[in-house]
mmCIF file of C-alpha atoms and ligand atoms in Angstrom:
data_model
loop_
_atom_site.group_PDB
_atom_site.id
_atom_site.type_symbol
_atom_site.label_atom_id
_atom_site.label_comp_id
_atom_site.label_asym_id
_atom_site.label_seq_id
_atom_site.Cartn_x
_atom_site.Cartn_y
_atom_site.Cartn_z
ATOM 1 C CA UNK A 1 178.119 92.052 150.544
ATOM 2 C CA UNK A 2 179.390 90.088 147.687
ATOM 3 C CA UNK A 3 181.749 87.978 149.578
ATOM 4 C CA UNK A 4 178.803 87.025 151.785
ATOM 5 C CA UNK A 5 176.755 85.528 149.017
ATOM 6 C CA UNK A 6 179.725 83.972 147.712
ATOM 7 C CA UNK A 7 180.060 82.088 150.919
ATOM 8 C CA UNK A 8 176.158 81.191 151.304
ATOM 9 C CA UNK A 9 175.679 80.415 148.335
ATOM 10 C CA UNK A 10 178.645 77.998 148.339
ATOM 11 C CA UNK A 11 177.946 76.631 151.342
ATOM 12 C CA UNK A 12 174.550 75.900 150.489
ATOM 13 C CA UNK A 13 175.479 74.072 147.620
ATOM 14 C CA UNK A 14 177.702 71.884 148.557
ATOM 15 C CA UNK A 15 175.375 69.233 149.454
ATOM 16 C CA UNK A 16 174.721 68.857 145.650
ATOM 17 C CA UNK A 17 177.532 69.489 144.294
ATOM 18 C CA UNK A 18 179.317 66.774 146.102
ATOM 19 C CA UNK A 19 177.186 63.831 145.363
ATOM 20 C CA UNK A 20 177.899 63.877 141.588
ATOM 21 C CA UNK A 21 181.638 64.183 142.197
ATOM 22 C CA UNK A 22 181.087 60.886 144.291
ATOM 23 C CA UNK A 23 179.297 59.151 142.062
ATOM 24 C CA UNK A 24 181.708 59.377 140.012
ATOM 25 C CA UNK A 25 183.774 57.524 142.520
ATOM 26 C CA UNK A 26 180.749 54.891 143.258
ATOM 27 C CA UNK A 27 179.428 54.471 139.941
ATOM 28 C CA UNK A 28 179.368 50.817 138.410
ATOM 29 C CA UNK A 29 177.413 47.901 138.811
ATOM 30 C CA UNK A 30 173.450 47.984 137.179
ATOM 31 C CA UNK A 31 172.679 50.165 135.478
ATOM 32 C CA UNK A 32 169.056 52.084 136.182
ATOM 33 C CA UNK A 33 167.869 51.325 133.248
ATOM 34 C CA UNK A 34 168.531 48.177 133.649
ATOM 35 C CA UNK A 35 169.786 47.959 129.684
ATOM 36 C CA UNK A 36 165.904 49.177 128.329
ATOM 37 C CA UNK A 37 166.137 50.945 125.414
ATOM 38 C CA UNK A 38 163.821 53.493 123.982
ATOM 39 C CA UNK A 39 163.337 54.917 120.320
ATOM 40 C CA UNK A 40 166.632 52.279 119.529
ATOM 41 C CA UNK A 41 168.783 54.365 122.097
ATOM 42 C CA UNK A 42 169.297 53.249 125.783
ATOM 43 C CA UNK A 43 166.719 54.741 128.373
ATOM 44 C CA UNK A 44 169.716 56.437 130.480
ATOM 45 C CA UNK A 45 172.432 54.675 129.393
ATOM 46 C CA UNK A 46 175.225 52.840 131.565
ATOM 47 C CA UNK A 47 176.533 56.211 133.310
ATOM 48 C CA UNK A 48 173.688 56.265 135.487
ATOM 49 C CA UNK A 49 173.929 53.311 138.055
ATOM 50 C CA UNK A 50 171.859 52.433 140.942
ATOM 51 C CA UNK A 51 175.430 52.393 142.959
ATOM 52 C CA UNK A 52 176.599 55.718 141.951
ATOM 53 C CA UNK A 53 173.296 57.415 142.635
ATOM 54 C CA UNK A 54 172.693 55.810 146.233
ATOM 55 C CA UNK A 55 175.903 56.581 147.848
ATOM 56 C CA UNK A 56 176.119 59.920 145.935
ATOM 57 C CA UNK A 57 172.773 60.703 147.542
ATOM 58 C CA UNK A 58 174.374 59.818 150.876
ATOM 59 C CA UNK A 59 176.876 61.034 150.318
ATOM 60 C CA UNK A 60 175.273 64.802 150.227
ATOM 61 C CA UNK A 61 173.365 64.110 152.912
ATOM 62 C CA UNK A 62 175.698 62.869 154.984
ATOM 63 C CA UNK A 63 177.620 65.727 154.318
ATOM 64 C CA UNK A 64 174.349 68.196 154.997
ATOM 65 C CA UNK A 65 174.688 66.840 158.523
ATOM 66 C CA UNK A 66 178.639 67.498 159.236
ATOM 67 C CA UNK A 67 177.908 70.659 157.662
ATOM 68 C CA UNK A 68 175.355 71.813 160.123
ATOM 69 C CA UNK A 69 177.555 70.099 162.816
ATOM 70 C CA UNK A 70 179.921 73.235 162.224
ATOM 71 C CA UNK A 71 177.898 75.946 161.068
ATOM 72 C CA UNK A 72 178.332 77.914 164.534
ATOM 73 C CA UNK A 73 181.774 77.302 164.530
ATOM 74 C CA UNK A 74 182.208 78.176 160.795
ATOM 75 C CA UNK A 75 179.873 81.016 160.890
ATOM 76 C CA UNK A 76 181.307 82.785 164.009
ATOM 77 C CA UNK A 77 184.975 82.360 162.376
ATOM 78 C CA UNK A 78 184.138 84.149 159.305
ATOM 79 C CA UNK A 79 181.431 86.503 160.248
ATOM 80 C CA UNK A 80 178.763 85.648 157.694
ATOM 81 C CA UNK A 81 175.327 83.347 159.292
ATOM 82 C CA UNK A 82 175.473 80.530 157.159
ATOM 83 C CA UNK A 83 172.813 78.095 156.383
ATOM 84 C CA UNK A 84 171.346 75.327 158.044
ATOM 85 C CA UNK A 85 170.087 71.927 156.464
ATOM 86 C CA UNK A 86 167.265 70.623 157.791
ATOM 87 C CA UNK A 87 167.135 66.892 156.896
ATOM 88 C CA UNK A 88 164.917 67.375 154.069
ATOM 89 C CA UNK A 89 166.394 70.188 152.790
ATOM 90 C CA UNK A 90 169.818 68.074 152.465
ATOM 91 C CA UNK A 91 168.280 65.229 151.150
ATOM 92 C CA UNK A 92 166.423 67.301 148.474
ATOM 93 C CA UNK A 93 169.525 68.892 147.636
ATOM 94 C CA UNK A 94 171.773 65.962 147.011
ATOM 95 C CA UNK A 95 168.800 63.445 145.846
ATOM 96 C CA UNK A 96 168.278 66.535 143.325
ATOM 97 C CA UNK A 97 171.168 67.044 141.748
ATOM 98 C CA UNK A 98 171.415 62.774 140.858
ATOM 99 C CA UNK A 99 168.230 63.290 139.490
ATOM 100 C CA UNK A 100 168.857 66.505 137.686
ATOM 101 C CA UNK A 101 171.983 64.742 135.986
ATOM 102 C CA UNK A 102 169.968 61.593 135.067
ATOM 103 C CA UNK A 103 167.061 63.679 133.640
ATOM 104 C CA UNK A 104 169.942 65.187 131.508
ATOM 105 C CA UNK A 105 171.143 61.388 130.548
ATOM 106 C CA UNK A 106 167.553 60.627 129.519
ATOM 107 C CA UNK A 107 167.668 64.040 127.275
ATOM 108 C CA UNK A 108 171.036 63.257 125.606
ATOM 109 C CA UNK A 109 170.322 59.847 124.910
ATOM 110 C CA UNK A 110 166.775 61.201 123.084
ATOM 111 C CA UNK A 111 168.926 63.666 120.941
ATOM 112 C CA UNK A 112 171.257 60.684 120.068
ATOM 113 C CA UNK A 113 174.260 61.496 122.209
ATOM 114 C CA UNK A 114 175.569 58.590 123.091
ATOM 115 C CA UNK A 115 177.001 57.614 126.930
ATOM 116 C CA UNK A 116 179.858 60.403 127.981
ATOM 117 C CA UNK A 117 178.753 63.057 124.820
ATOM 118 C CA UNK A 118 178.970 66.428 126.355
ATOM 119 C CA UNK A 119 175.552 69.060 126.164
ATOM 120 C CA UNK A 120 177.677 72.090 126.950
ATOM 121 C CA UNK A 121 174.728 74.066 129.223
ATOM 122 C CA UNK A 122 173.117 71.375 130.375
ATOM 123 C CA UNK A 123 175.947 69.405 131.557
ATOM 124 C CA UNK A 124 176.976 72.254 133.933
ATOM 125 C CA UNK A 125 173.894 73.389 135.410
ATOM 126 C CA UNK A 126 171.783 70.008 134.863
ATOM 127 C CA UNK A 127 172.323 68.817 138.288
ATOM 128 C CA UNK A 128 172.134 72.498 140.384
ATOM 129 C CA UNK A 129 168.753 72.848 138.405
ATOM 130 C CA UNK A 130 167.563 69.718 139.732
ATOM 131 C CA UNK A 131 168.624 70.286 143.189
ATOM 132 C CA UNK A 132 167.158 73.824 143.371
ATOM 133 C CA UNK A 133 163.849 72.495 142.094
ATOM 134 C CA UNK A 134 163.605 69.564 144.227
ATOM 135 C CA UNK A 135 164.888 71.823 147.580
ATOM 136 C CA UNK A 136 161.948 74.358 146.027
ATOM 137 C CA UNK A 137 159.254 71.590 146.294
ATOM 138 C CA UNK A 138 160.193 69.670 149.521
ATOM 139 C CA UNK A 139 161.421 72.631 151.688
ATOM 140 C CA UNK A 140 160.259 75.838 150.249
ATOM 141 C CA UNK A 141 160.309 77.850 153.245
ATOM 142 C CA UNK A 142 163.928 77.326 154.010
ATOM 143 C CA UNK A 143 164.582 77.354 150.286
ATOM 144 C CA UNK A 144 163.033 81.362 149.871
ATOM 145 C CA UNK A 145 164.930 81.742 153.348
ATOM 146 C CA UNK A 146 168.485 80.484 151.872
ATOM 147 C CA UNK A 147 168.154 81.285 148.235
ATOM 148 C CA UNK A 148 167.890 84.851 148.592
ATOM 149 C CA UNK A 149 168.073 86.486 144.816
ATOM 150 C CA UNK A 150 171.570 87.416 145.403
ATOM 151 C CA UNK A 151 172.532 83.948 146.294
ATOM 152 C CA UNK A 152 170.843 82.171 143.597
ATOM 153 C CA UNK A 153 172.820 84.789 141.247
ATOM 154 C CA UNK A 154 176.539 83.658 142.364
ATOM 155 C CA UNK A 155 174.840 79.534 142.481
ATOM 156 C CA UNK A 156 174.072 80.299 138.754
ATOM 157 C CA UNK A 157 177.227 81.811 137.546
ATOM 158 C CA UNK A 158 179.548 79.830 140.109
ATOM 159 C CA UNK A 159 178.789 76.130 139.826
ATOM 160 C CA UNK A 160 179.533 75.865 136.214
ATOM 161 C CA UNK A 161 182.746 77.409 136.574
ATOM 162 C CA UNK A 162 183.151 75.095 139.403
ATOM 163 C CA UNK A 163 181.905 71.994 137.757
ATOM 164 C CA UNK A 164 184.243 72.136 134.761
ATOM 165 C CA UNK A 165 187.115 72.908 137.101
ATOM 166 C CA UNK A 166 186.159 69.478 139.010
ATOM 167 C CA UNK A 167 185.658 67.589 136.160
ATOM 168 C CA UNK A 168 189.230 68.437 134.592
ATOM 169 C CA UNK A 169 190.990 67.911 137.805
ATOM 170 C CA UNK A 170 188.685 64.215 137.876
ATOM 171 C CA UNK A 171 189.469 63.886 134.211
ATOM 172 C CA UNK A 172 193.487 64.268 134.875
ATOM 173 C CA UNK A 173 193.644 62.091 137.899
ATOM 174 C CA UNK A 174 192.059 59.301 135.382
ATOM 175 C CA UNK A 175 188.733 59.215 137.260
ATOM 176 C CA UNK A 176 186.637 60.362 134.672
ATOM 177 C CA UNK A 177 186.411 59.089 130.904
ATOM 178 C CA UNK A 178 185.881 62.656 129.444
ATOM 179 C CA UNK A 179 186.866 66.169 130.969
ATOM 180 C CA UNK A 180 182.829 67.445 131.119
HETATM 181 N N1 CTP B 201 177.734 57.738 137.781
HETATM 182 C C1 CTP B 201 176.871 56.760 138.290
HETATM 183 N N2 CTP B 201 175.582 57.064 138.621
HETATM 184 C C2 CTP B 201 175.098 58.322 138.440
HETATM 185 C C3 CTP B 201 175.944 59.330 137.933
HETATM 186 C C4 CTP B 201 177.266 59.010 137.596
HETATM 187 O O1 CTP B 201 177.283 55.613 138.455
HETATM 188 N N3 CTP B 201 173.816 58.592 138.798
HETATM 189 C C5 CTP B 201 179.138 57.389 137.451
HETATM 190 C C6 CTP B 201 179.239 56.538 136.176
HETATM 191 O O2 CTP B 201 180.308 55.632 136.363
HETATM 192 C C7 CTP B 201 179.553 57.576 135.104
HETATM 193 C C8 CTP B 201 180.454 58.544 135.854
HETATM 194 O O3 CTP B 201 179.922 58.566 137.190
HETATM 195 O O4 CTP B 201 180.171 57.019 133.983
HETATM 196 C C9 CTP B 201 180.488 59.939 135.245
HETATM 197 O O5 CTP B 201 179.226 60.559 135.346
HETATM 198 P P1 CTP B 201 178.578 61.340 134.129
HETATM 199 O O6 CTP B 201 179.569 62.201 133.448
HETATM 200 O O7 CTP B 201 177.343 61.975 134.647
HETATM 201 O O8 CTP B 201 178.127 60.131 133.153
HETATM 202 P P2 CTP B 201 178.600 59.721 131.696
HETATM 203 O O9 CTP B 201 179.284 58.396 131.778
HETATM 204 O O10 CTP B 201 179.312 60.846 131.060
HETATM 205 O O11 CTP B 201 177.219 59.465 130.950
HETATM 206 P P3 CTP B 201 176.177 60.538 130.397
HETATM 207 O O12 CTP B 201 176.502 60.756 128.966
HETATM 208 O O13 CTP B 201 174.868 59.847 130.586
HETATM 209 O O14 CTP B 201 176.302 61.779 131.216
HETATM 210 MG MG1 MG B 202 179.270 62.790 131.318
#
């Protein structure tokens, strides 16, 4: 059933989507690059701090837990067996996608884009790639268990429509410098 994966695959996901939407919130302070450059261009660049990253981290995991706090609850009330995060699996997910985002920082500023220069592609699916990957590695019995090929196929299609639908509401509430 579509509307099944839909809801898996969204609920699956939402410990790494959130954590970029809440660094966004947390960012500022040092930067992780601490201001090294590379090649003349900044390493990562002053969007990627040490603040934004830690409590968006937490932030996913934190939310891993409260998720799996209702699952029986949430899963009984709709009629679809939702996922389960073990602790790993959350942390991977959320410690993922801040990686998956910086990685995609470290490629923009090598191409000479400079801090807040959108890489339509990458800036949409930089972050679920990076989750996915790091879930993959650190859990991959749960992840085979959750990502079934049908789910992965609504995470791919569904979190960049998602993402640029966050960003724009971010961008129009003046929380965000650009609308990517
Ligand atoms: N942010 C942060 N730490 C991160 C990711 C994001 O502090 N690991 C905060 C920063 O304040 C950043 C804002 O969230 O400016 C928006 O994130 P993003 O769009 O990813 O960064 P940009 O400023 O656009 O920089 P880049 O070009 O490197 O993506
Ligand atoms: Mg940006």
């Amino acid at each position: 059933m579509v509307v099944t994966h839909l809801v898996s695959a969204v609920w699956a996901m939402l410990p790494a989507y959130v954590p970029n939407n809440v660094a966004v919130l947390a960012g500022g302070g040092r930067p992780i690059d601490g201001g090294r450059t590379w090649g003349g261009r900044r390493l990562l660049g002053d969007g990627k701090t040490w603040r934004g990253t830690a409590v968006g981290t937490l932030a996913g995991v934190l939310l891993a837990i409260a998720l799996n706090a209702v699952n029986r609850r949430a899963s009984d009330a709709i009629g679809v067996s939702l996922p389960e995060f073990p602790l790993r699996a959350g942390l991977a997910l959320a410690l993922g996608s801040m990686l998956g985002d910086i990685g995609a920082s470290f490629l923009k500023r090598r191409t000479g884009r400079e801090r807040g220069a959108s890489l339509p592609g990458l800036d949409q699916l930089d972050f679920a790639a990076g989750a996915l990957a790091l879930a993959r590695l650190v859990a991959p019995r749960w992840f085979v268990r959750t990502f079934t090929p049908p789910v992965l196929a609504v995470v791919i299609v569904l979190t960049p429509v998602l993402h640029v639908a966050t960003n724009a509401i971010a961008y129009a509430l003046g929380l965000k410098d650009e609308p990517w």
